[in-house]
XYZ file of C-alpha atoms in Angstrom:
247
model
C 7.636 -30.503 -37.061
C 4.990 -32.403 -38.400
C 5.977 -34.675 -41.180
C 3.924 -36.890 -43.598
C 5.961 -39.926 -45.863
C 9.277 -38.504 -47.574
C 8.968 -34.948 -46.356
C 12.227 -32.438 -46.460
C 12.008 -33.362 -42.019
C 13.137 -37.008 -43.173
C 15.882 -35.100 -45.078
C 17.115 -32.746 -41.693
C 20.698 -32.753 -43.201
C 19.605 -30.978 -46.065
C 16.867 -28.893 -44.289
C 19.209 -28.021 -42.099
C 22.588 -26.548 -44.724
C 19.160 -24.822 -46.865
C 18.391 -22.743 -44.029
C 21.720 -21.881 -42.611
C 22.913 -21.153 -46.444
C 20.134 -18.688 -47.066
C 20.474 -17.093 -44.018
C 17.928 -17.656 -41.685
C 18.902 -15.757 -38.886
C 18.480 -18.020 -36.033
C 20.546 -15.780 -33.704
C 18.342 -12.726 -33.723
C 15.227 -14.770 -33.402
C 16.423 -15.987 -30.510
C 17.977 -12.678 -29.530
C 14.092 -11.632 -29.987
C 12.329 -14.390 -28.038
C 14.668 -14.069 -25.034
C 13.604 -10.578 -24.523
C 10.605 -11.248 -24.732
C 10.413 -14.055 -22.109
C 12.522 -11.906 -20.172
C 9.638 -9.200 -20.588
C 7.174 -11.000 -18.461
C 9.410 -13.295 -16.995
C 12.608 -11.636 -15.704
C 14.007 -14.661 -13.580
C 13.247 -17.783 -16.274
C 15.845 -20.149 -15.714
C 14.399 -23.391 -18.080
C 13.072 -23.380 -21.434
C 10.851 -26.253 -23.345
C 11.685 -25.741 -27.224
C 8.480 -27.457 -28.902
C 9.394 -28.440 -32.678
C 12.843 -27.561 -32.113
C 13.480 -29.195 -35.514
C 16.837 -29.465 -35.702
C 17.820 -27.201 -32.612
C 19.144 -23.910 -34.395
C 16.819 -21.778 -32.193
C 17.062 -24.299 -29.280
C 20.942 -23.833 -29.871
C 21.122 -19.614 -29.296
C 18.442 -20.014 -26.319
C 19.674 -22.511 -24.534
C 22.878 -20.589 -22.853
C 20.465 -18.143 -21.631
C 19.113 -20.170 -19.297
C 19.965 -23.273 -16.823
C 18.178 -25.688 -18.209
C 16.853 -26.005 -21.483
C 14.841 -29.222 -23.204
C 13.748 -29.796 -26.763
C 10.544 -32.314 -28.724
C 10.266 -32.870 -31.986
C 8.177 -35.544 -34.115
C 10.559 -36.181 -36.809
C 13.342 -38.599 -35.748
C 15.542 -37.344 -38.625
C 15.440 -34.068 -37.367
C 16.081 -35.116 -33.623
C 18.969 -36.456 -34.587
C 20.937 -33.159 -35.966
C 19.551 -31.148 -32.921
C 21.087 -34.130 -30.848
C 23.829 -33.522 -32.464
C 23.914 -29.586 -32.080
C 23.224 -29.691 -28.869
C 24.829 -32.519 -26.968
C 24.174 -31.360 -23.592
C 20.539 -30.780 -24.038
C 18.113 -33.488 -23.805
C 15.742 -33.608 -26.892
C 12.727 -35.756 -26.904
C 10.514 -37.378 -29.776
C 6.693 -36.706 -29.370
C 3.634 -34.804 -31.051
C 3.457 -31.558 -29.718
C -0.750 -32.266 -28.763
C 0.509 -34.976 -26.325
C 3.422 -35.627 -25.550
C 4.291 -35.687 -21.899
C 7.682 -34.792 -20.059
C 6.366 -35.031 -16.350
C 8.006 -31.283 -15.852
C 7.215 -27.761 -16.337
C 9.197 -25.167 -17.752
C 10.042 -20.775 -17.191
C 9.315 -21.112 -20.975
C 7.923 -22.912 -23.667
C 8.317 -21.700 -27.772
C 7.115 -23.446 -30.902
C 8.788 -21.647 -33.787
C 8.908 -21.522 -37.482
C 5.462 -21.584 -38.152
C 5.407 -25.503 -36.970
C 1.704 -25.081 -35.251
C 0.393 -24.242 -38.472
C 0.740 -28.398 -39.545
C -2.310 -29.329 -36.948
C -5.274 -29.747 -39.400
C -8.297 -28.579 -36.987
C -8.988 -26.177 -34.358
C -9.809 -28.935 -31.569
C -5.865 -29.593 -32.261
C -4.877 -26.407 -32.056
C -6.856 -26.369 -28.800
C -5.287 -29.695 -27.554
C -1.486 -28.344 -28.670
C -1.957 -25.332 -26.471
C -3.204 -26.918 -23.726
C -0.152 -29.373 -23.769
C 2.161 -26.504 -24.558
C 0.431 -24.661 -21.359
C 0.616 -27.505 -19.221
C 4.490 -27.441 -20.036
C 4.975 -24.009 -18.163
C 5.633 -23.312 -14.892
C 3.187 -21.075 -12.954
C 4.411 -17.257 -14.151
C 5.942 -18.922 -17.221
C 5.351 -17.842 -20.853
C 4.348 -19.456 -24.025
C 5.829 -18.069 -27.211
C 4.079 -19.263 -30.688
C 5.000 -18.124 -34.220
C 1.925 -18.588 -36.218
C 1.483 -19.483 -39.758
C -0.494 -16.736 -41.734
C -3.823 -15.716 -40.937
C -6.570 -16.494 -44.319
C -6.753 -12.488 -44.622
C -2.932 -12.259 -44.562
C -1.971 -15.354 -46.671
C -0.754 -14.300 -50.210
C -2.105 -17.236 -52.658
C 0.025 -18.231 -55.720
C 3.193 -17.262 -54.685
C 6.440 -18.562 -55.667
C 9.594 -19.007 -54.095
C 13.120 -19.583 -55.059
C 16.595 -20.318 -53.468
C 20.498 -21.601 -54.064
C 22.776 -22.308 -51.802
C 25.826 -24.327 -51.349
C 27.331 -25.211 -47.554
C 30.397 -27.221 -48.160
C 30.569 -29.009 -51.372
C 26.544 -29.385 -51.987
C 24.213 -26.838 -53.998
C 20.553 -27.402 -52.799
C 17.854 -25.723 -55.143
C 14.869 -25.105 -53.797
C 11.607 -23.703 -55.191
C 7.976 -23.450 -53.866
C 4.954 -22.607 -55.252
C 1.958 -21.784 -52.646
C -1.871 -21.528 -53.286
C -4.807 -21.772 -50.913
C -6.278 -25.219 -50.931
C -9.723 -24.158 -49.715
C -11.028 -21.024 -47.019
C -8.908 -23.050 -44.099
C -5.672 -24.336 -45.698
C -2.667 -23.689 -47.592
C -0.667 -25.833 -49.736
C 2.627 -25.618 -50.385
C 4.471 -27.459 -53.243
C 8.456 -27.574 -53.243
C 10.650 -29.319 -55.782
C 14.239 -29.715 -54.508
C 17.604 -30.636 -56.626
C 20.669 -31.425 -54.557
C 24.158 -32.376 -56.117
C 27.341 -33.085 -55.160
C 30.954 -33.929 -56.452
C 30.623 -37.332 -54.459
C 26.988 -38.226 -55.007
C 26.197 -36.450 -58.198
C 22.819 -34.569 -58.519
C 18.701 -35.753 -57.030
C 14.998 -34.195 -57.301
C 12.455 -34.753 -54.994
C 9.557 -32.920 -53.841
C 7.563 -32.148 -50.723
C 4.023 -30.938 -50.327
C 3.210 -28.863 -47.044
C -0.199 -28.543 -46.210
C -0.924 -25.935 -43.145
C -3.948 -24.428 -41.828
C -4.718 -21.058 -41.949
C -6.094 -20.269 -38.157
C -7.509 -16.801 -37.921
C -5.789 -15.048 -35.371
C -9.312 -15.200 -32.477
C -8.612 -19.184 -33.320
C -5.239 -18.998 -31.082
C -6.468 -16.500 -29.040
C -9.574 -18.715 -27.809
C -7.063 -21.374 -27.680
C -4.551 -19.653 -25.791
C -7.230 -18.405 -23.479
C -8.969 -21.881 -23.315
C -5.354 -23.493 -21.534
C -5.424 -20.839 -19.013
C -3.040 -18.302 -20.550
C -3.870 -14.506 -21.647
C -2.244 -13.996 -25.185
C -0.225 -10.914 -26.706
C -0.090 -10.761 -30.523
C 3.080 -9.319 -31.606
C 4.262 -7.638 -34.762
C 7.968 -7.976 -35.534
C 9.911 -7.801 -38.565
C 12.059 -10.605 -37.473
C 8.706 -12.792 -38.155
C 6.344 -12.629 -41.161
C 3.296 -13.897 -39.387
C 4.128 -12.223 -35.971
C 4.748 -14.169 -32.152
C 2.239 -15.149 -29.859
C 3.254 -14.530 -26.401
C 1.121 -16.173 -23.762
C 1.718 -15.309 -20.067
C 0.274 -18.012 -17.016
C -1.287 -16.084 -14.754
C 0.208 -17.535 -11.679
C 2.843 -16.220 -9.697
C 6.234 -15.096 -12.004
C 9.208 -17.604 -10.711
């Protein structure tokens, strides 16, 4: 993830109980991905999970194969998927640079997360990174945010869930910012027995790449790019495949 000052990623407890109370279903996902790595890459033994946030996905993946590795900016958010995953190494760093001096069967970047770079030159740079992550043979799986002709402007969101003894709140209200970006405004009340009750919000503002965007950029790293449709995934998956030989 990409966080800016007092995001809900500075808050990964409570990020973490919202989406595991409404349900995300991180197991399918992951049930989804795997086949699909396994697709075009029958023998991948290590994954790379970029953004792993705070290692739900990076949690049902990571028995599949022999070695798995997660990045993530937020510290916060490291530290739950630390925590979740104790036996798999998880590294802070920006997913247009940072470096691991390894390559991987397979790389993902889930949950929309890509959407957060502001410009096409860093979509461009992420990808390349991303690609220079996987092994020859290996593939690159991306879940996009929406494309502009996709994107549904002024919608509204709301949730409630309680995990334990806290109720979180959430609700979001979405508009596009101008031809290139959304913006997303969420107001959040937490409360419980031992704390009592807190509001805060969090603005997320993500870029709405049009689908040739990733495909140049996927192309641009090296890597020829399959848009998928799945109802698993409101914007769809990106799979990339490296052309080299399959491990």
């Amino acid at each position: 993830m990409h966080p800016t000052p007092d995001t809900i990623y500075q808050r990964a407890d409570i990020y973490h109980d919202f989406y595991l109370g409404r349900g995300k279903d991180y197991q399918a996902e992951a049930a989804r991905v795997r086949e699909l790595i396994s697709e075009r890459t029958p023998a991948a033994r290590s994954l790379l999970d970029v953004a792993c946030g705070t290692g739900l996905h990076l949690r049902e993946l990571a028995g599949t194969f022999e070695e798995a590795a997660g990045v993530d900016l937020s510290e916060q958010m490291l530290a739950v998927a630390a925590r979740i995953n104790p036996e798999v190494p998880c590294h802070q760093g920006d997913m247009r640079t940072f470096r691991l001096g390894r390559t991987f069967s397979a790389v993902t970047c889930m949950f929309s997360s890509i959407g957060y770079l502001s410009t096409t030159d860093d979509l461009a740079r992420a990808v390349r990174n991303l690609a220079e992550h996987l092994e020859p043979g290996g593939v690159l799986v991306v879940e996009p945010w929406w494309f502009p002709e996709e994107f549904l402007p002024e919608y509204v969101g709301a949730d409630v869930v309680t995990v334990d003894d806290r109720t979180i709140a959430r609700v979001s209200h979405t508009v596009r910012e101008d031809a290139s970006r959304s913006r997303m405004d969420v107001h959040y009340t937490v409360a419980a027995p031992a704390t009592g009750a807190e509001h805060f919000t969090d603005t997320h503002v993500m870029s709405l790449f049009a689908r040739g965007d990733y495909e140049s950029a996927f192309r641009r790293a090296g890597l020829m790019p399959e848009y998928v449709r799945d109802g698993l995934f409101g914007p769809g998956l990106f799979v990339a495949s490296h052309p080299g030989d399959r491990p």
